[in-house]
Coordinates of N, CA and C in Angstrom, one line a residue:
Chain G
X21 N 18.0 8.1 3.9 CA 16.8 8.4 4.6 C 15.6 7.9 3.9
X22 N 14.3 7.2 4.6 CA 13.4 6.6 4.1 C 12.6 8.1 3.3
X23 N 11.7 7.7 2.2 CA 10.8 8.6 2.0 C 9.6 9.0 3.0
X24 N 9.5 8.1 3.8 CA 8.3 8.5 4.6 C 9.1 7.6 5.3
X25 N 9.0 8.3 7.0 CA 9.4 7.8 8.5 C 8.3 7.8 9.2
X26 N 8.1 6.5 10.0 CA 7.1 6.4 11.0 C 7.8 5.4 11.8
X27 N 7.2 6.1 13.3 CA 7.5 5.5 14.5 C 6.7 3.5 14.8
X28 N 7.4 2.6 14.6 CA 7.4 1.3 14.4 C 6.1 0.7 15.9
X29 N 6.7 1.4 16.9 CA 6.0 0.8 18.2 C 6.4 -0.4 18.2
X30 N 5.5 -1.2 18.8 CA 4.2 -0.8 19.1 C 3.7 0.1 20.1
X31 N 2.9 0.4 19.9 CA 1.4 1.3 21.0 C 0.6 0.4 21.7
X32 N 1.0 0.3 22.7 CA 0.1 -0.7 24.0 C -0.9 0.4 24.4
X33 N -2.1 0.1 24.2 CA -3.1 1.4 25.0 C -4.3 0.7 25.4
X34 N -4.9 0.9 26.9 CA -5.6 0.8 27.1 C -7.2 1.2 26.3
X35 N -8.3 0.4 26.2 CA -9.5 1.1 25.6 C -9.8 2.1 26.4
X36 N -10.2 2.9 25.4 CA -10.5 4.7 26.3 C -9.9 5.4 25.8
X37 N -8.4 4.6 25.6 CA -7.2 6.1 25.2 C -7.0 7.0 24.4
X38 N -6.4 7.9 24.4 CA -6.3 8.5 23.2 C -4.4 8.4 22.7
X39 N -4.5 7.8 21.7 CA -2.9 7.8 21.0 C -2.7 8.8 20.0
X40 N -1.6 9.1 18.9 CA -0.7 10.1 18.4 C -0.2 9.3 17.5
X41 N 0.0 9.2 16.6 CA 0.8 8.7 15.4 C 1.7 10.1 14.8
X42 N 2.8 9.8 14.2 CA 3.5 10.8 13.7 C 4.5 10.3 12.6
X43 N 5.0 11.3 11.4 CA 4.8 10.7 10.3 C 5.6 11.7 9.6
X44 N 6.5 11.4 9.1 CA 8.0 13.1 8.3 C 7.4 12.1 6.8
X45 N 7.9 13.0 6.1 CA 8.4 12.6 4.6 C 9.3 13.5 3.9
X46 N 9.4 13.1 3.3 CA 11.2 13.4 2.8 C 11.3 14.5 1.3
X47 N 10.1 14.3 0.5 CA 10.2 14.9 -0.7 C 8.5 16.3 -0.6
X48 N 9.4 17.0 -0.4 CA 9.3 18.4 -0.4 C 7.8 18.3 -1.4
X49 N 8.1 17.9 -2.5 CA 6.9 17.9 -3.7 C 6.1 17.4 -3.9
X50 N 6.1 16.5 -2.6 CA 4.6 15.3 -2.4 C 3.3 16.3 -2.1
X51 N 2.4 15.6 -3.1 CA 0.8 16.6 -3.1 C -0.1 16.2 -2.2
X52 N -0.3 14.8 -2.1 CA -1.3 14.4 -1.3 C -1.0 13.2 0.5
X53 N -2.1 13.9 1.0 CA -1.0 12.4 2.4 C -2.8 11.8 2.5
X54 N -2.2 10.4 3.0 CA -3.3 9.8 3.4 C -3.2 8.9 5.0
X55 N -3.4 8.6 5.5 CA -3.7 6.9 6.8 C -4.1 6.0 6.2
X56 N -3.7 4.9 5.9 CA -4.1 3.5 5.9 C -3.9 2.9 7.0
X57 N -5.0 2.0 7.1 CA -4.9 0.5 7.9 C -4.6 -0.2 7.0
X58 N -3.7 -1.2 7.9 CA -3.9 -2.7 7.6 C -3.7 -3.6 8.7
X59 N -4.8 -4.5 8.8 CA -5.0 -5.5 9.6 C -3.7 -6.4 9.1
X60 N -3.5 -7.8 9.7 CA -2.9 -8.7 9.8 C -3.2 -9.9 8.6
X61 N -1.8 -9.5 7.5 CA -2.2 -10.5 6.5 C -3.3 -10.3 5.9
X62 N -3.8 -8.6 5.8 CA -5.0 -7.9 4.9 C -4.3 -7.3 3.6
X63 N -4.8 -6.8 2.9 CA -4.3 -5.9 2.4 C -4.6 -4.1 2.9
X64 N -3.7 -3.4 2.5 CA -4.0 -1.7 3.6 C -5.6 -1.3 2.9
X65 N -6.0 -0.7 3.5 CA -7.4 0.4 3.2 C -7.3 1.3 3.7
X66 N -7.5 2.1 2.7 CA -7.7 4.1 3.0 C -8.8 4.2 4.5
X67 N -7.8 4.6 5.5 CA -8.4 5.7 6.5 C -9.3 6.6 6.8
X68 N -8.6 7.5 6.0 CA -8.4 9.1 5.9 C -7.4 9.6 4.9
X69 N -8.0 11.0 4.5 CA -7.3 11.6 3.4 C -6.7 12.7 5.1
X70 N -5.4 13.1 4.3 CA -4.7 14.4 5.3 C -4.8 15.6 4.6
X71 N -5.5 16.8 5.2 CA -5.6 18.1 4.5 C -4.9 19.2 5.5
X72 N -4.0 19.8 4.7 CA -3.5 20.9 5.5 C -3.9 22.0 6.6
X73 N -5.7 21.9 6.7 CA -6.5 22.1 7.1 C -6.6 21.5 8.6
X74 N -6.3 20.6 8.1 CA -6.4 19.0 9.3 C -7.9 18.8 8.8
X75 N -8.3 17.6 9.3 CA -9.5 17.0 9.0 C -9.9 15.8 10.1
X76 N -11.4 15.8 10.4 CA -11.6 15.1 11.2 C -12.8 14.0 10.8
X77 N -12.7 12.8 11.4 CA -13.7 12.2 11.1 C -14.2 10.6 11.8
X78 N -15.6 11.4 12.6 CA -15.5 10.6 14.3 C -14.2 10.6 14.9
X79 N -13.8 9.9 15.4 CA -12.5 9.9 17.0 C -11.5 9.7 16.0
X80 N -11.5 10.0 14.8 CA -9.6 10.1 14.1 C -9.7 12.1 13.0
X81 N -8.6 11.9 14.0 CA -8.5 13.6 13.5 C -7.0 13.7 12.7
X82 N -6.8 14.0 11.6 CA -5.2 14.3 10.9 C -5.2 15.7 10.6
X83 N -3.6 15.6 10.7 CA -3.4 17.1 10.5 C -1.6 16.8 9.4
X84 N -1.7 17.9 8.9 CA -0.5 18.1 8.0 C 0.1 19.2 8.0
X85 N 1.5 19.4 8.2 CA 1.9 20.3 8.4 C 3.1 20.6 7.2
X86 N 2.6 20.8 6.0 CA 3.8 21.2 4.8 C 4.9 21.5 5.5
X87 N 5.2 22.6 6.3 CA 6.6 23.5 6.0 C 7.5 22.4 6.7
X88 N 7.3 22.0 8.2 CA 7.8 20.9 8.7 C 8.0 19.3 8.2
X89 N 6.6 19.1 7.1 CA 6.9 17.9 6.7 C 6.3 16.5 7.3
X90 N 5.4 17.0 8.4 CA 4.7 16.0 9.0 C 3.7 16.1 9.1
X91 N 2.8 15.0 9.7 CA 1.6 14.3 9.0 C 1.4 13.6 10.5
X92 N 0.2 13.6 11.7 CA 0.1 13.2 12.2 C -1.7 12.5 12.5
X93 N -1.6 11.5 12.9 CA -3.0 10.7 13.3 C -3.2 10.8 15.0
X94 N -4.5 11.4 14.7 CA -5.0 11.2 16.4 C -6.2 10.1 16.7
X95 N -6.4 9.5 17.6 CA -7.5 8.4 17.6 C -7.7 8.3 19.4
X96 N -9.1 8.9 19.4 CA -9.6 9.2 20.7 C -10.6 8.3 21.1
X97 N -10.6 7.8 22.1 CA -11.7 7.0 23.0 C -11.3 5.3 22.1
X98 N -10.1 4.7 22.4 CA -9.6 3.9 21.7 C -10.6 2.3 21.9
X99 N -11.0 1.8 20.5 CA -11.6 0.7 21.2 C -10.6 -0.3 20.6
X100 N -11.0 -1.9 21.0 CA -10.3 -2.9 20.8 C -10.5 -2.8 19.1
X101 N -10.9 -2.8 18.6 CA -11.2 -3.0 17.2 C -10.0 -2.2 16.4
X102 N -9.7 -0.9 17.0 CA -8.3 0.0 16.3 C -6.8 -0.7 16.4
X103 N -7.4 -1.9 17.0 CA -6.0 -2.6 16.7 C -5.6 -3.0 15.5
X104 N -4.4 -2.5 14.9 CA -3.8 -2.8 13.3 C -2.8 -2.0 13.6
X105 N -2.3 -2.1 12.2 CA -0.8 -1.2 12.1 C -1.3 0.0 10.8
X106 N -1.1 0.9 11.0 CA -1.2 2.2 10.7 C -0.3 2.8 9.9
X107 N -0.6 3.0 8.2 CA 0.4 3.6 7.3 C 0.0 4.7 7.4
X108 N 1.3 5.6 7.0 CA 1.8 7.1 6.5 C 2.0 6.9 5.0
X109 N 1.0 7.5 4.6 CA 1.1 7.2 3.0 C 1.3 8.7 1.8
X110 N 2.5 8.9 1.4 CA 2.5 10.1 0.5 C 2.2 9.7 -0.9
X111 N 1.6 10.8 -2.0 CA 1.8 10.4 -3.0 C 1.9 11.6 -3.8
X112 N 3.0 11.3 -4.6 CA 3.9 12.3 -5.6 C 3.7 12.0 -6.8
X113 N 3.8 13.5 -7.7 CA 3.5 12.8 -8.9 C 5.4 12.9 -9.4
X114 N 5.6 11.9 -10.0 CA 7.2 11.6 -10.1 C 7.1 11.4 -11.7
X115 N 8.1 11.7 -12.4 CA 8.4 10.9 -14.0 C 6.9 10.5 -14.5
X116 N 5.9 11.4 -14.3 CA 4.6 11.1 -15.0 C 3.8 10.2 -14.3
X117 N 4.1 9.3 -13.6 CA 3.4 8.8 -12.6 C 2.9 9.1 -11.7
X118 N 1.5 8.8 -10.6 CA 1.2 9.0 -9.3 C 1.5 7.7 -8.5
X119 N 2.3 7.7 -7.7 CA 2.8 6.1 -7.6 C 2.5 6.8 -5.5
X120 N 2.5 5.8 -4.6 CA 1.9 6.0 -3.5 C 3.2 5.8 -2.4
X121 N 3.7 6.4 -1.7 CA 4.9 5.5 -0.9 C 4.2 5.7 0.4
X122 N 4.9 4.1 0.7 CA 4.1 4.2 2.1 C 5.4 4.1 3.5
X123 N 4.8 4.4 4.4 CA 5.5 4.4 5.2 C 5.9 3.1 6.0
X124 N 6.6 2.5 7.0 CA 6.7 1.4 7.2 C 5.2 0.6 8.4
X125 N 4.8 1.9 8.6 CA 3.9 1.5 9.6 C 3.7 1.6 11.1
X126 N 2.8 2.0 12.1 CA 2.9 1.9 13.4 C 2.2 0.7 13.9
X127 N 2.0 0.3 14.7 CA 1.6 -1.0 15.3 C 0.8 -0.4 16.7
X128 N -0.6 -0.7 16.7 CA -1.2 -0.2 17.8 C -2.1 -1.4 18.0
X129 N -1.6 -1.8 19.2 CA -2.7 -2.8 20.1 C -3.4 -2.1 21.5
X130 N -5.2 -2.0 21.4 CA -5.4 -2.0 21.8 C -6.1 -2.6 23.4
X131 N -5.9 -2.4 24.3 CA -6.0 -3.6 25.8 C -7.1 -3.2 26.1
X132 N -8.0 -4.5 26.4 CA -9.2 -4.8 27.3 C -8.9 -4.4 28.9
Chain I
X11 N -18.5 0.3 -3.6 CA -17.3 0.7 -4.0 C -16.6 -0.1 -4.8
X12 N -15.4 0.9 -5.5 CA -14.5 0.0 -6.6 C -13.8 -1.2 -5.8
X13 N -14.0 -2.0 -6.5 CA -13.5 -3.8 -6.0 C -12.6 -3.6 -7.0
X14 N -11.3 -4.8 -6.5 CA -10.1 -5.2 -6.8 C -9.7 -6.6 -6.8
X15 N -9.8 -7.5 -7.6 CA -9.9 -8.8 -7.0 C -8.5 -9.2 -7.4
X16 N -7.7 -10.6 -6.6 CA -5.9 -10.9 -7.0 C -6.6 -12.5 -6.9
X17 N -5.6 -13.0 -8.5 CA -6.1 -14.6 -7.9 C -4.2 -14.7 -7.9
X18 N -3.8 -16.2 -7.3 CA -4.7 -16.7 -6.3 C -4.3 -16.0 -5.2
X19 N -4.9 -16.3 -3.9 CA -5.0 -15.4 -2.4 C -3.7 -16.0 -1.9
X20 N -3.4 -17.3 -2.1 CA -2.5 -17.9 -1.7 C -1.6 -18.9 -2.3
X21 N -0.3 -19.3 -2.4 CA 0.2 -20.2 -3.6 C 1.4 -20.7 -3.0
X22 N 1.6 -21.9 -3.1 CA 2.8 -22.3 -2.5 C 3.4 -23.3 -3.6
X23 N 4.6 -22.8 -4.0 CA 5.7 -23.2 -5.2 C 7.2 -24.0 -5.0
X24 N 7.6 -24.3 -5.9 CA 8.7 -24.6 -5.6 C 9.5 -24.4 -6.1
X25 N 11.0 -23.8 -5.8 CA 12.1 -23.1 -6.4 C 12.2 -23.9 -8.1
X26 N 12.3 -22.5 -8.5 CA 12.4 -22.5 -9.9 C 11.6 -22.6 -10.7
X27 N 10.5 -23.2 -9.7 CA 9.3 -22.7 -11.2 C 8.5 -21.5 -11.0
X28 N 7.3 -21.0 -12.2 CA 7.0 -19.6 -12.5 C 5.6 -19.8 -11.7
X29 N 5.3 -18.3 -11.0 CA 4.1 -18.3 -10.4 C 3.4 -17.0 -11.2
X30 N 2.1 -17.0 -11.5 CA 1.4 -15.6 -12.1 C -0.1 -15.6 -11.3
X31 N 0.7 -14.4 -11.1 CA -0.2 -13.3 -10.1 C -1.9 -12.4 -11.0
X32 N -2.9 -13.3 -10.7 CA -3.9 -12.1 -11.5 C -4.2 -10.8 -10.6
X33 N -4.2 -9.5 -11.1 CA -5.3 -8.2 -10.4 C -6.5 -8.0 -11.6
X34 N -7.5 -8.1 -10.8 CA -8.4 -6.9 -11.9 C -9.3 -6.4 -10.9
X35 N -9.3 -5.6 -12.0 CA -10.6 -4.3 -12.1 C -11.8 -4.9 -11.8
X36 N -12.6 -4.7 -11.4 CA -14.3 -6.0 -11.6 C -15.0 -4.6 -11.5
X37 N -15.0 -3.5 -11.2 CA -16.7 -2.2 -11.9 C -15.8 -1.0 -12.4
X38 N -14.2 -1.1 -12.4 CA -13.9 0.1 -13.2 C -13.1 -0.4 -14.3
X39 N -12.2 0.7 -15.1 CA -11.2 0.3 -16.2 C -10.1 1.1 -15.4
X40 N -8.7 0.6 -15.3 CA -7.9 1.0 -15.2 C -6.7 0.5 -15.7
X41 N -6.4 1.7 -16.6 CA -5.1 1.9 -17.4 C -3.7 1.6 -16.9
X42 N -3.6 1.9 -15.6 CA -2.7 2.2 -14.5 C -3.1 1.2 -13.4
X43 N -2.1 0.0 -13.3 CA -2.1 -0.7 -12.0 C -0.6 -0.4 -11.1
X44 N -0.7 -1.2 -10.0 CA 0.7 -0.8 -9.6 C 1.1 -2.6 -8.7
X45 N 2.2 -2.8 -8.5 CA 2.4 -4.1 -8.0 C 3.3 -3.6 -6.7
X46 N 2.8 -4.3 -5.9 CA 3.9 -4.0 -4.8 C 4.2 -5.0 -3.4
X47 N 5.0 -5.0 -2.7 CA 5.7 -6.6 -2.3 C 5.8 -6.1 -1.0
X48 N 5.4 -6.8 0.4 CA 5.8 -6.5 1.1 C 6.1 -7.7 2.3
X49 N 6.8 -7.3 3.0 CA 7.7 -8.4 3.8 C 7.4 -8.6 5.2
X50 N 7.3 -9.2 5.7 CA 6.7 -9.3 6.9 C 7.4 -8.0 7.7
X51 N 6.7 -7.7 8.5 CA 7.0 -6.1 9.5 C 7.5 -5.3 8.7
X52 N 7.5 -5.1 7.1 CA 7.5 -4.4 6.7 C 7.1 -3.5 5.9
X53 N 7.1 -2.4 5.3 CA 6.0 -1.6 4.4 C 5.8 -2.1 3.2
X54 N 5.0 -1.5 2.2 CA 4.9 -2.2 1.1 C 5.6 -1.1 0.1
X55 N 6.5 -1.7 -0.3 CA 7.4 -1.3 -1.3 C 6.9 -1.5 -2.8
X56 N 6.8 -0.5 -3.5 CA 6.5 -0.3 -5.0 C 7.4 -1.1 -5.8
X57 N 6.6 -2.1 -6.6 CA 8.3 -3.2 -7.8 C 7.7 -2.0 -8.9
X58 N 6.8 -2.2 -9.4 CA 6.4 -1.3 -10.9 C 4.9 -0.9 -11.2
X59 N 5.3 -0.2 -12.0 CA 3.9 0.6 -12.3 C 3.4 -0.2 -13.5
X60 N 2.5 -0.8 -14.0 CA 1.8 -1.9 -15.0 C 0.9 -0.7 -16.1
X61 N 1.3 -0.3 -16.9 CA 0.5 0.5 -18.2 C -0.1 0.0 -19.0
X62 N -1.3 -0.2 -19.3 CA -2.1 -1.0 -20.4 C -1.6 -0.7 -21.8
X63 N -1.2 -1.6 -22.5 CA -1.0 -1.3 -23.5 C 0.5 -1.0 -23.9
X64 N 1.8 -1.0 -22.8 CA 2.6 0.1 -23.2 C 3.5 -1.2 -22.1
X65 N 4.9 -1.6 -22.2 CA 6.0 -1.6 -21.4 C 5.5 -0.9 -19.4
X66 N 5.8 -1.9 -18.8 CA 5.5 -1.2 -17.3 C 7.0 -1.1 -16.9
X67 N 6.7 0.2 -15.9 CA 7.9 0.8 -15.2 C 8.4 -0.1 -13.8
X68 N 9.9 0.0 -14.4 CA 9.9 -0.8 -13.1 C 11.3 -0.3 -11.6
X69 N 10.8 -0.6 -10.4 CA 11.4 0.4 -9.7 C 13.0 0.2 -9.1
X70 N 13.1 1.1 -9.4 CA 15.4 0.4 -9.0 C 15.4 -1.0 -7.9
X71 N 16.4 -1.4 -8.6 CA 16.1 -3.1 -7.7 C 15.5 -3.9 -8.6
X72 N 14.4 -3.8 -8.8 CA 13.8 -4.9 -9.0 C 14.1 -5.1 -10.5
X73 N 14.2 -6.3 -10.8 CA 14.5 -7.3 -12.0 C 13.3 -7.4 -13.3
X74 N 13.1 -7.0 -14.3 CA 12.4 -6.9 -15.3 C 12.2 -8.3 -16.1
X75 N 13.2 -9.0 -15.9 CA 13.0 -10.1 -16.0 C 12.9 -11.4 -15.4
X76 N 12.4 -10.9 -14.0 CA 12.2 -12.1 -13.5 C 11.3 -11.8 -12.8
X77 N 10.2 -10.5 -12.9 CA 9.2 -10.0 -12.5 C 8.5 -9.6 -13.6
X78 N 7.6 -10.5 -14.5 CA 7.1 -10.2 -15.8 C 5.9 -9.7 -15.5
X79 N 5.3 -8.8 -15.9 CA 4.3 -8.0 -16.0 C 3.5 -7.8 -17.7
X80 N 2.5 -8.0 -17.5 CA 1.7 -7.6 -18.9 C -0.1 -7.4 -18.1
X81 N -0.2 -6.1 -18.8 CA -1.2 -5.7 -19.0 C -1.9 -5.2 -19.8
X82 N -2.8 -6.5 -20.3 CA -3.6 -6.7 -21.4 C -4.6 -6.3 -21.6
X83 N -4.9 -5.6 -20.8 CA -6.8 -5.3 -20.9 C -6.4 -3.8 -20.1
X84 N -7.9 -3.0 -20.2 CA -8.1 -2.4 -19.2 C -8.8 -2.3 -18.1
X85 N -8.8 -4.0 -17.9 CA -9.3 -4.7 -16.2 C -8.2 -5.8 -15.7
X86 N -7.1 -6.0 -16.4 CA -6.3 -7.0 -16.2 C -4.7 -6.9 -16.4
X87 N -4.5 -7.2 -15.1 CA -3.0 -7.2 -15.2 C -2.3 -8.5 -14.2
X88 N -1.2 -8.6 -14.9 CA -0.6 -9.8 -14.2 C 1.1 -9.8 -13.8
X89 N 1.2 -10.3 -13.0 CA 2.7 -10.7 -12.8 C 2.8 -12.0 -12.7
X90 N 3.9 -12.3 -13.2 CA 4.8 -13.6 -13.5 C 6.2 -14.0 -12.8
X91 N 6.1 -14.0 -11.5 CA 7.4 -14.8 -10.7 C 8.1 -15.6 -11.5
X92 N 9.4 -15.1 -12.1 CA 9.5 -16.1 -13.0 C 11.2 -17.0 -12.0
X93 N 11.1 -18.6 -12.2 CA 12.6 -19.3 -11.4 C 12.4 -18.4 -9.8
X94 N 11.2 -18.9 -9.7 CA 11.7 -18.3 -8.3 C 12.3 -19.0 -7.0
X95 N 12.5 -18.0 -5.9 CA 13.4 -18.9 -5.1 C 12.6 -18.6 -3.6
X96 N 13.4 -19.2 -2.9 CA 12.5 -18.8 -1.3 C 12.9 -17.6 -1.1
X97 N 13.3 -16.8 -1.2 CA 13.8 -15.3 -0.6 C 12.9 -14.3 -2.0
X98 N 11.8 -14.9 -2.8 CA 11.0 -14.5 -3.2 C 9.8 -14.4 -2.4
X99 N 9.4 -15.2 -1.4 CA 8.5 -15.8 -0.8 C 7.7 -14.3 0.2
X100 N 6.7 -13.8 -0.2 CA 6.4 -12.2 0.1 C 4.8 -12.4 -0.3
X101 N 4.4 -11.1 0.5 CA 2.9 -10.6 0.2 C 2.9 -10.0 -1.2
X102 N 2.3 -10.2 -2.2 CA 2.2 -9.2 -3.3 C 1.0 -8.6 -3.1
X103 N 0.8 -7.6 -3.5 CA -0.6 -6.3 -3.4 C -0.4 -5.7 -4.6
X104 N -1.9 -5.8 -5.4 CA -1.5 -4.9 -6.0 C -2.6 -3.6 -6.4
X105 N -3.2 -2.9 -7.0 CA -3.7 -1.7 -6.7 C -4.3 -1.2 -8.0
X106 N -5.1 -1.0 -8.3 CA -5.5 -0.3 -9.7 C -6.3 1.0 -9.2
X107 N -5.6 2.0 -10.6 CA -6.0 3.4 -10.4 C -7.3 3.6 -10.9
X108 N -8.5 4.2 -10.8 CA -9.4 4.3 -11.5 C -9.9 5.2 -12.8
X109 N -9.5 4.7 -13.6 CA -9.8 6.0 -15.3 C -10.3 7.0 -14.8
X110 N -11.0 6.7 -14.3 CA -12.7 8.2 -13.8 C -12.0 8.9 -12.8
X111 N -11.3 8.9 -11.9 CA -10.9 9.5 -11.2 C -9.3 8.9 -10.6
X112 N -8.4 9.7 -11.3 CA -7.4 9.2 -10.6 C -6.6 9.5 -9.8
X113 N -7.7 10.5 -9.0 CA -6.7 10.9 -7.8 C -7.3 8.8 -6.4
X114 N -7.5 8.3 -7.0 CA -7.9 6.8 -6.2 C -7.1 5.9 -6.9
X115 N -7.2 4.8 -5.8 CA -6.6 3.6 -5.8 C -7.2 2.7 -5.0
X116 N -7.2 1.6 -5.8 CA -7.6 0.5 -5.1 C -7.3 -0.7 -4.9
X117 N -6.8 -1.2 -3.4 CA -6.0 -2.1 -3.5 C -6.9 -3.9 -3.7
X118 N -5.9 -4.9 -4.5 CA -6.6 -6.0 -4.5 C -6.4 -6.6 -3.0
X119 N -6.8 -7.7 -2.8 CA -6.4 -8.2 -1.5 C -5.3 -9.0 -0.9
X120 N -4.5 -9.2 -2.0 CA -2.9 -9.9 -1.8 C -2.9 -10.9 -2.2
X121 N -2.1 -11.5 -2.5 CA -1.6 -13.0 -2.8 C 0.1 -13.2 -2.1
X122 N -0.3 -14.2 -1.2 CA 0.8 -14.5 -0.6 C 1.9 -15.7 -1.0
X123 N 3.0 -15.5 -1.2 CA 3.3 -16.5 -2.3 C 4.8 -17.4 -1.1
X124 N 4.3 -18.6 -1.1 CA 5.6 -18.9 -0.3 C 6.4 -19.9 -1.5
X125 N 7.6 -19.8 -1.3 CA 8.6 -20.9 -2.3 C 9.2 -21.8 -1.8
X126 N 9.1 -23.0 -1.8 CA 9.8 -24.4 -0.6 C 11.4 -24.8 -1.2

């Protein structure tokens, strides 16, 4: 089983929409979650931090849910520009390290 | 914000010979970089963690010797593709943690490395 699972897509959505990302991870003793983008042949950049709280910021809202183990992205009033693929990103502290695992990614294309 | 710079952006080699990969730091120090490989449509997988000063960790799978790592500074770290082949041919990314706060990371911008 992967350490972090995410749904591949892609997400065809018209601009306006509102999409859902959703996101398990696997090790119980992961401290922190985050969203990355990454564009095409970019390197990823931090999103959003995920707080158990949920947390929102403009039209992307995350929420975390410890006991279940998932981690979801919301993104409302979708423009063309939210086109990229979207990490689930955990990070644990392991053998003394804080090392980041990422998830494989969702793929959301945005339609004019 | 903390910048991360990778030379080169782009490199095209030919089987068996060695490619090295620069990251640095350019407005922080970081003790802790991390290297990581990722494949087309897929995620970016962790090779090793780069420790200044110290032997870097490296992640099940991957080869210690044919993925050389040294990090010399506390702005500079490198990998070393060493005999490589085309089924090396991958995004590298790699990431430095920042001394001052290490709950962050920051990624360089990639170097994409093909092998003919």
């Amino acid at each position: 089983r992967k350490e972090v699972e995410q749904d591949p897509g892609p997400f065809n959505v018209p601009e306006g929409a509102t999409v859902a990302f959703n996101c398990t991870y696997s090790n119980s003793a992961s401290q922190s979650f985050f969203w990355y983008r990454q564009d095409c042949r970019k390197e990823p950049k931090l999103l959003m931090s995920v707080y158990s709280s949920g947390n929102e910021d403009g039209r992307f809202t995350a929420q975390l849910n410890r006991a279940s183990q998932y981690i979801s992205l919301l993104i409302r009033d979708s423009k063309l520009s939210d086109s990229a693929t979207y990490l689930c990103v955990v990070n644990t502290w392991d053998t003394g390290r804080r090392a980041l695992t990422f998830g494989s990614g969702t793929r959301l294309q945005v339609q004019p | 914000g903390a910048v991360v710079s990778q030379h080169p952006s782009w490199v095209i080699c030919k089987s068996g010979t060695s490619v090295k990969i620069e990251c640095r730091s350019l407005d922080f120090q970081a003790t802790t970089m991390f290297w990581y490989r990722q494949f087309p449509k897929q995620s970016l997988m962790l090779m090793a963690t780069s420790n200044e000063g110290s032997k870097a960790t490296y992640e099940q799978g991957v080869e210690k010797d044919k993925f050389l790592i040294n990090h010399a500074s506390l702005t500079l770290s490198t990998l070393t593709v060493t005999s490589a082949h085309p089924e090396d041919s991958s995004f590298y990314i790699c990431s430095a943690r920042d001394d001052e706060n290490i709950y962050e990371q920051y990624f360089g911008p990639g170097t994409r490395l093909t092998v003919t």
